[in-house]
XYZ file of C-alpha atoms in Angstrom:
522
model
C 126.246 110.124 106.606
C 123.319 107.792 105.916
C 121.019 106.708 108.737
C 119.426 103.417 109.787
C 116.083 103.831 111.555
C 113.449 101.709 113.255
C 109.888 101.724 111.927
C 106.712 100.427 113.527
C 104.453 100.026 110.477
C 101.046 99.854 112.120
C 97.483 99.224 110.987
C 96.193 102.567 112.237
C 99.352 104.560 112.929
C 103.070 104.263 112.233
C 106.095 105.563 114.130
C 109.752 105.950 113.143
C 112.714 106.484 115.458
C 116.488 106.882 115.343
C 118.975 105.768 117.997
C 121.449 108.593 118.632
C 124.154 109.296 121.238
C 121.510 111.437 122.995
C 119.060 108.543 123.143
C 116.273 107.367 120.861
C 114.668 110.242 118.940
C 111.147 109.752 117.559
C 110.470 111.217 114.111
C 108.195 114.247 114.242
C 105.989 115.900 111.653
C 105.976 119.637 110.864
C 103.645 120.338 113.795
C 105.441 118.091 116.269
C 103.357 114.974 115.571
C 105.131 111.831 116.772
C 102.508 109.294 115.678
C 101.611 109.287 111.981
C 98.384 107.793 110.565
C 98.938 104.868 108.190
C 96.633 106.539 105.696
C 97.135 107.441 102.023
C 94.741 109.649 100.032
C 94.507 110.521 96.349
C 92.815 113.933 95.829
C 90.886 114.664 92.626
C 93.330 117.446 91.750
C 96.193 114.948 91.695
C 99.097 114.058 93.928
C 99.286 111.852 96.996
C 98.722 112.755 100.641
C 100.075 110.611 103.464
C 99.661 110.718 107.230
C 97.645 113.398 108.998
C 96.684 115.203 105.782
C 95.371 111.954 104.349
C 93.486 111.028 107.508
C 91.620 114.344 107.376
C 90.143 113.218 104.047
C 88.694 109.911 105.269
C 85.223 111.337 105.798
C 85.102 113.635 102.746
C 86.685 111.252 100.216
C 86.336 107.719 101.623
C 86.543 105.927 98.258
C 89.999 107.315 97.520
C 91.497 107.342 101.018
C 93.260 104.120 101.968
C 93.603 103.016 105.588
C 94.020 99.730 107.497
C 95.973 98.337 104.523
C 98.033 96.243 106.943
C 95.025 93.948 107.302
C 95.376 93.080 103.610
C 99.153 92.861 103.254
C 100.400 89.448 102.156
C 96.844 88.144 102.123
C 94.818 86.056 99.692
C 91.535 87.525 98.414
C 89.830 84.158 98.990
C 90.740 84.044 102.681
C 87.672 84.426 104.960
C 89.316 87.096 107.122
C 90.023 89.228 104.055
C 86.342 89.121 103.182
C 85.578 90.294 106.700
C 87.981 93.223 106.313
C 86.672 94.212 102.881
C 83.097 94.361 104.146
C 83.966 97.375 106.286
C 86.323 99.249 103.937
C 84.857 102.064 101.801
C 87.489 101.924 99.069
C 87.556 99.405 96.213
C 89.698 96.267 96.357
C 89.834 93.842 93.434
C 91.371 90.434 92.963
C 94.679 90.662 91.134
C 97.178 88.130 89.820
C 97.642 85.122 92.092
C 94.579 86.203 94.092
C 96.390 89.124 95.706
C 94.381 92.225 96.712
C 94.642 95.181 94.338
C 93.573 98.524 95.786
C 91.766 100.914 93.436
C 91.893 104.673 93.952
C 91.487 107.535 91.483
C 92.174 105.265 88.504
C 95.265 103.711 90.082
C 95.776 99.994 90.645
C 98.141 99.345 93.546
C 99.320 96.301 95.425
C 99.181 96.529 99.208
C 103.005 96.702 99.498
C 102.923 99.697 97.139
C 100.443 101.467 99.432
C 102.461 100.596 102.537
C 105.590 101.842 100.765
C 104.009 105.297 100.564
C 103.640 105.307 104.363
C 107.230 104.113 104.817
C 108.470 106.691 102.322
C 106.628 109.424 104.214
C 108.340 108.427 107.471
C 111.669 108.288 105.682
C 111.280 111.835 104.337
C 110.200 113.207 107.720
C 113.230 111.610 109.385
C 115.585 113.006 106.731
C 114.120 116.484 107.207
C 114.499 116.221 110.982
C 118.103 114.991 111.017
C 119.482 116.408 107.779
C 120.896 113.086 106.548
C 119.747 110.432 104.104
C 117.842 107.455 105.486
C 118.624 104.315 103.483
C 118.258 101.429 105.965
C 115.592 100.322 108.395
C 114.472 97.672 110.826
C 110.726 97.213 110.336
C 108.517 95.536 112.920
C 105.712 93.054 112.268
C 103.141 91.290 114.470
C 104.505 88.106 116.028
C 101.787 86.016 114.355
C 102.416 87.378 110.844
C 102.676 84.656 108.209
C 105.559 84.135 105.820
C 103.729 85.963 103.016
C 102.867 88.910 105.248
C 106.516 89.226 106.254
C 107.658 89.041 102.641
C 105.133 91.662 101.589
C 106.268 93.962 104.413
C 109.886 93.572 103.328
C 108.803 94.293 99.736
C 107.120 97.514 100.896
C 110.390 98.624 102.471
C 112.314 97.931 99.274
C 109.761 99.865 97.184
C 110.220 102.779 99.607
C 113.948 102.743 98.831
C 115.042 101.146 102.087
C 117.517 98.366 102.731
C 115.472 96.321 105.200
C 118.070 95.161 107.710
C 115.666 92.872 109.520
C 112.035 92.278 110.334
C 111.571 92.148 114.110
C 108.464 90.969 115.920
C 106.723 93.853 117.651
C 106.697 92.345 121.172
C 110.414 91.568 120.926
C 111.164 95.141 119.884
C 109.137 96.438 122.824
C 111.158 94.364 125.303
C 114.374 95.645 123.749
C 113.156 99.229 124.159
C 112.845 98.786 127.916
C 116.559 98.070 128.234
C 116.277 94.700 129.926
C 119.711 93.733 128.633
C 121.157 94.876 131.975
C 119.266 92.168 133.867
C 119.671 88.426 134.274
C 117.220 85.549 134.073
C 113.960 87.458 133.972
C 110.716 86.548 132.253
C 108.853 89.440 130.645
C 105.395 89.371 129.059
C 104.546 91.781 126.249
C 100.848 92.506 125.699
C 100.586 94.148 122.256
C 97.074 95.383 121.415
C 97.229 97.692 118.417
C 94.871 99.002 115.779
C 94.503 95.811 113.789
C 96.288 92.953 115.533
C 96.808 91.461 118.972
C 99.922 89.600 120.139
C 101.242 88.418 123.463
C 104.754 87.061 123.901
C 106.751 85.823 126.871
C 110.502 86.346 126.705
C 113.333 84.994 128.810
C 116.071 87.601 129.149
C 119.566 86.531 130.140
C 121.933 89.463 129.946
C 122.145 90.390 126.264
C 120.059 87.430 125.071
C 116.350 88.022 124.452
C 114.706 84.640 123.870
C 111.011 84.372 123.039
C 109.737 81.185 124.655
C 106.049 81.440 123.719
C 103.910 83.657 121.539
C 100.328 83.826 120.342
C 97.860 86.260 118.911
C 94.829 87.123 116.852
C 95.486 88.704 113.477
C 92.001 90.265 113.319
C 91.651 91.760 116.764
C 92.479 95.395 117.413
C 91.304 98.922 117.948
C 89.650 98.939 114.518
C 87.270 96.226 115.708
C 86.439 98.163 118.856
C 85.791 101.287 116.777
C 83.531 99.284 114.479
C 81.496 97.885 117.362
C 80.949 101.393 118.697
C 80.158 102.722 115.206
C 77.523 99.993 114.815
C 75.936 101.128 118.073
C 75.882 104.715 116.820
C 74.513 103.573 113.444
C 71.624 101.784 115.146
C 70.820 104.934 117.113
C 70.924 107.038 113.938
C 68.616 104.572 112.190
C 66.101 104.991 114.994
C 66.301 108.781 114.909
C 66.553 109.395 111.146
C 64.580 106.427 109.867
C 67.426 105.514 107.500
C 70.254 103.039 107.979
C 73.710 104.637 107.495
C 75.389 101.261 106.988
C 74.758 101.482 103.251
C 76.445 104.879 102.977
C 80.238 104.887 102.939
C 80.655 108.521 103.937
C 78.282 108.276 106.894
C 79.863 105.075 108.217
C 83.342 106.530 107.848
C 82.276 109.546 109.911
C 80.808 107.234 112.545
C 84.005 105.143 112.613
C 86.144 108.250 113.090
C 83.798 109.526 115.793
C 83.904 106.124 117.493
C 87.696 106.284 117.640
C 87.533 109.725 119.270
C 84.913 108.545 121.769
C 87.037 105.500 122.638
C 90.097 107.676 123.256
C 88.089 110.149 125.334
C 86.679 107.389 127.533
C 90.183 106.164 128.313
C 90.594 109.179 130.587
C 86.989 110.254 131.237
C 83.861 108.601 132.607
C 81.483 110.067 130.009
C 81.703 111.105 126.358
C 78.987 113.295 124.903
C 78.575 115.501 121.876
C 77.107 115.574 118.382
C 78.253 113.925 115.161
C 77.301 116.067 112.169
C 77.304 115.758 108.404
C 75.745 112.279 108.303
C 74.085 111.790 104.909
C 71.994 108.631 104.972
C 69.106 109.308 102.594
C 68.691 109.799 98.856
C 67.942 113.509 99.260
C 71.481 114.285 100.548
C 70.053 115.795 103.718
C 72.732 115.787 106.437
C 71.719 114.496 109.857
C 73.289 115.205 113.223
C 73.495 112.547 115.909
C 73.722 113.605 119.555
C 75.286 110.978 121.804
C 76.087 110.312 125.435
C 78.090 107.187 126.246
C 79.496 106.242 129.640
C 82.707 104.321 130.181
C 80.673 101.477 131.681
C 78.490 101.261 128.561
C 81.592 101.234 126.393
C 83.274 98.528 128.468
C 80.154 96.365 128.309
C 80.131 96.783 124.527
C 83.748 95.710 124.021
C 84.047 93.105 126.786
C 83.987 90.280 124.244
C 87.107 91.615 122.536
C 88.911 91.930 125.857
C 87.881 88.367 126.709
C 89.529 87.204 123.476
C 92.829 88.798 124.504
C 92.604 87.047 127.869
C 92.103 83.672 126.180
C 95.264 84.166 124.112
C 97.206 85.188 127.233
C 96.181 82.004 129.017
C 97.206 79.903 126.007
C 100.625 81.566 125.872
C 101.164 81.150 129.612
C 100.339 77.456 129.248
C 102.745 77.109 126.302
C 105.512 78.819 128.263
C 105.129 76.485 131.246
C 105.177 79.492 133.569
C 102.851 80.724 136.276
C 101.935 84.437 136.429
C 104.049 84.797 139.587
C 107.124 83.873 137.536
C 106.655 86.870 135.200
C 108.860 89.759 136.362
C 107.245 92.504 134.288
C 104.391 93.035 131.852
C 104.735 95.597 129.070
C 101.727 97.223 127.422
C 102.151 98.033 123.735
C 99.718 99.625 121.287
C 97.091 102.318 121.603
C 94.338 99.900 122.610
C 96.154 99.239 125.900
C 95.150 102.746 126.998
C 91.620 101.453 127.606
C 91.328 101.113 131.413
C 89.418 97.828 131.167
C 92.223 96.357 129.066
C 94.894 97.342 131.584
C 92.774 96.005 134.422
C 92.446 92.655 132.655
C 96.201 92.539 131.997
C 96.872 93.176 135.688
C 94.389 90.448 136.622
C 95.906 87.848 134.267
C 99.547 88.449 135.178
C 98.905 89.457 138.813
C 100.854 92.708 138.520
C 100.377 96.201 137.160
C 101.779 96.596 133.624
C 104.747 98.874 132.941
C 103.926 102.051 131.024
C 107.250 103.916 131.256
C 107.461 104.366 127.476
C 104.516 105.623 125.413
C 102.705 102.477 124.171
C 102.408 104.045 120.713
C 106.179 104.608 120.480
C 107.770 101.704 122.337
C 107.964 99.333 119.340
C 109.652 101.902 117.085
C 112.005 102.694 119.966
C 113.135 99.059 120.140
C 113.411 98.812 116.352
C 115.697 101.865 116.354
C 117.951 100.232 118.954
C 118.082 97.056 116.856
C 118.961 99.101 113.745
C 121.881 100.646 115.638
C 123.035 97.201 116.795
C 122.884 95.730 113.283
C 124.831 98.633 111.764
C 127.475 98.666 114.506
C 126.548 102.173 115.575
C 128.300 102.056 118.948
C 127.946 105.816 119.340
C 124.160 105.406 119.447
C 123.933 102.364 121.707
C 126.131 100.112 123.803
C 123.405 97.490 123.669
C 124.500 94.238 122.036
C 121.278 92.322 122.493
C 120.791 89.061 120.620
C 117.150 88.523 119.656
C 115.982 84.908 119.524
C 112.408 84.667 118.267
C 110.119 81.694 117.689
C 107.805 80.309 115.039
C 104.237 81.527 115.677
C 102.635 78.322 114.367
C 103.443 74.697 113.570
C 104.792 74.125 110.027
C 104.021 70.827 108.333
C 103.794 68.808 105.098
C 100.550 67.292 103.819
C 100.684 63.505 103.587
C 98.606 60.772 101.972
C 95.203 60.349 103.589
C 94.710 64.034 104.322
C 96.983 64.243 107.343
C 100.175 66.198 108.054
C 103.704 65.441 109.154
C 105.103 68.201 111.349
C 108.609 69.495 110.718
C 108.659 72.555 112.995
C 106.504 72.863 116.091
C 104.954 76.110 117.267
C 107.354 78.205 119.385
C 110.449 76.586 117.848
C 113.379 79.050 118.228
C 114.509 80.777 115.017
C 116.574 80.809 112.930
C 116.146 77.054 112.598
C 116.444 74.263 110.026
C 114.840 70.801 110.147
C 114.885 67.888 107.690
C 112.616 64.831 107.464
C 112.501 61.928 105.034
C 109.385 61.067 103.029
C 108.622 58.385 100.471
C 106.119 57.534 97.763
C 102.639 56.441 98.840
C 101.915 54.300 95.734
C 103.789 51.756 93.635
C 105.724 53.208 90.683
C 104.862 56.790 91.584
C 107.060 59.139 89.502
C 105.733 62.443 90.825
C 105.507 63.791 94.360
C 103.610 66.946 95.311
C 104.598 68.421 98.659
C 101.962 70.748 100.123
C 103.160 72.946 102.973
C 100.820 74.287 105.642
C 100.814 76.015 109.003
C 98.499 75.303 111.908
C 97.985 73.041 114.890
C 95.613 70.427 113.448
C 96.719 66.932 112.443
C 94.395 67.234 109.433
C 95.654 69.237 106.469
C 92.217 70.702 105.659
C 92.025 72.398 109.059
C 95.311 74.286 108.573
C 96.402 77.217 106.407
C 97.997 76.082 103.102
C 101.199 77.965 102.284
C 102.559 76.606 99.010
C 103.609 73.605 96.974
C 106.764 71.913 95.671
C 106.525 69.327 92.881
C 109.209 66.768 92.069
C 108.692 65.133 88.636
C 110.447 62.331 86.774
C 111.247 60.316 89.867
C 112.572 56.779 89.290
C 109.719 54.293 88.907
C 109.915 52.046 91.964
C 107.712 50.136 94.404
C 106.030 52.138 97.129
C 108.420 53.177 99.874
C 111.665 52.790 97.933
C 111.965 56.380 96.651
C 113.178 58.646 99.437
C 112.430 62.385 99.418
C 114.350 64.669 101.765
C 112.300 67.737 102.809
C 114.004 70.622 104.604
C 112.299 73.564 106.303
C 114.466 76.577 107.117
C 113.100 79.644 108.916
C 115.428 82.642 108.786
C 115.857 85.476 111.294
C 113.014 87.419 109.638
C 110.653 84.499 110.255
C 110.452 83.673 106.533
C 110.140 80.013 105.573
C 112.326 78.397 102.902
C 111.426 74.856 101.776
C 113.622 72.416 99.833
C 112.715 68.960 98.548
C 115.355 66.563 97.146
C 115.189 63.087 95.659
C 117.864 61.180 97.570
C 118.657 58.826 94.654
C 118.975 61.303 91.744
C 119.783 64.476 93.655
C 117.016 66.350 91.801
C 115.777 69.188 93.995
C 113.313 72.058 94.109
C 113.295 75.009 96.500
C 110.696 77.680 97.207
C 110.636 80.793 99.333
C 107.022 80.564 100.311
C 104.471 83.167 99.380
C 100.930 82.630 100.590
C 99.488 84.874 97.862
C 97.951 82.537 95.328
C 97.712 79.641 97.757
C 94.317 77.985 98.271
C 91.882 79.769 100.551
C 91.777 76.961 103.082
C 88.046 76.397 102.722
C 88.421 72.957 101.130
C 92.166 72.410 101.084
C 93.420 68.843 100.847
C 96.839 67.413 100.047
C 97.438 66.630 96.372
C 96.787 63.054 95.144
C 100.561 62.641 94.771
C 101.279 63.627 98.380
C 104.137 61.708 100.005
C 104.058 59.412 103.005
C 106.405 59.612 106.002
C 109.492 57.459 105.459
């Protein structure tokens, strides 16, 4: 019998789970590990290591050990945030076809989906070993604010790993499903998802078996990695003072400091002080290793990372405003992701929503738990779950078409329920225009240049006619995975073009403007 599992493919760690008649069972490694690092390493002697074995090589072989790949998936090398990510990664990333990132390791050239597929394949094999059956299907979770290209690339990773991807589910939605709210009526639940690389907050309305997201927001580059980096920078400054050499130019030393920072962060989640020594730090040309003693209090740590916590609070306030709800109308708040273990984070969540967050399910496992339940629902596995929840998600950003003059015409507003389809009519902006270029973007600005360009459709050989007579029908369709499909059709001739948008290869957004042949609203 083949199995369908749920997978939380995370920036720092990943978790897989299977819904069974005995409940949801989390996939374990050979030593009982339930959370598996999203790390892939390529040793000099050959082969590939994934998970805990790979993570152990981050400090000793940083150039050939790949981590935080989720921050690059579905991205464009010209995007400013990608440049920010690359500045802190010790392994090589080059620009490939269509401006997609290509990861270099031990002579290999790999796309980001190929790297992520190794993590997914590792989880698949562990699950098969644990249950004794083939795993061939999966529900994979993604951040709520993932773009169309990031969702497509995640689905591609699943296919490369040999999985039939049943559905992509937003992480906050999966978390709500894990808590079994389908037995309740007319409740509003907030999900605060603060993981290793991304931050999301969603508010859902739950009516029996219907889970409807009514507002969502997030920050794609805000997570535990950023907190680790801030702490590593503090340690690097201290080492510079003590050793007289700056470790920030040495990949191995900075990787050791990043890994130490993560351990210090975790320790301070349950202790008031962290102290010890970080050894093996080579920062000079003579290969002399330095040791860095440290003593950091929880208060010092919280002062250091307060700016990141403030950013999560700003997003929460925006989402509350979008939902039209007051904190008192939220029945429960769920904490998801390892970064929610930080006491200052939980305190801020309680302050924003005026209630203590629920922590019944391990925040590292709750998303995979919900994905496993959804996999059972989609495959009709009634033996594993009686849950029949219907998940209704929303668009994380406004989707629009660039128009003449550098402006946009919106087709789908932010927080529109999906799946959804909308059509608007456009026309030519100039007399006798025989070509129309339709630039698609996402973002909240009325100016095209301030939004993120997604892709382009071109209609050629249109009938030559005075301005305004040619009518172009543009349809946006967002499917259940949150992927955007765009169709443009000349009403007179019936000529049409359709694209399934892929951001890779799209302009960087630094100087994006609609094409000269952009249409005008009809």
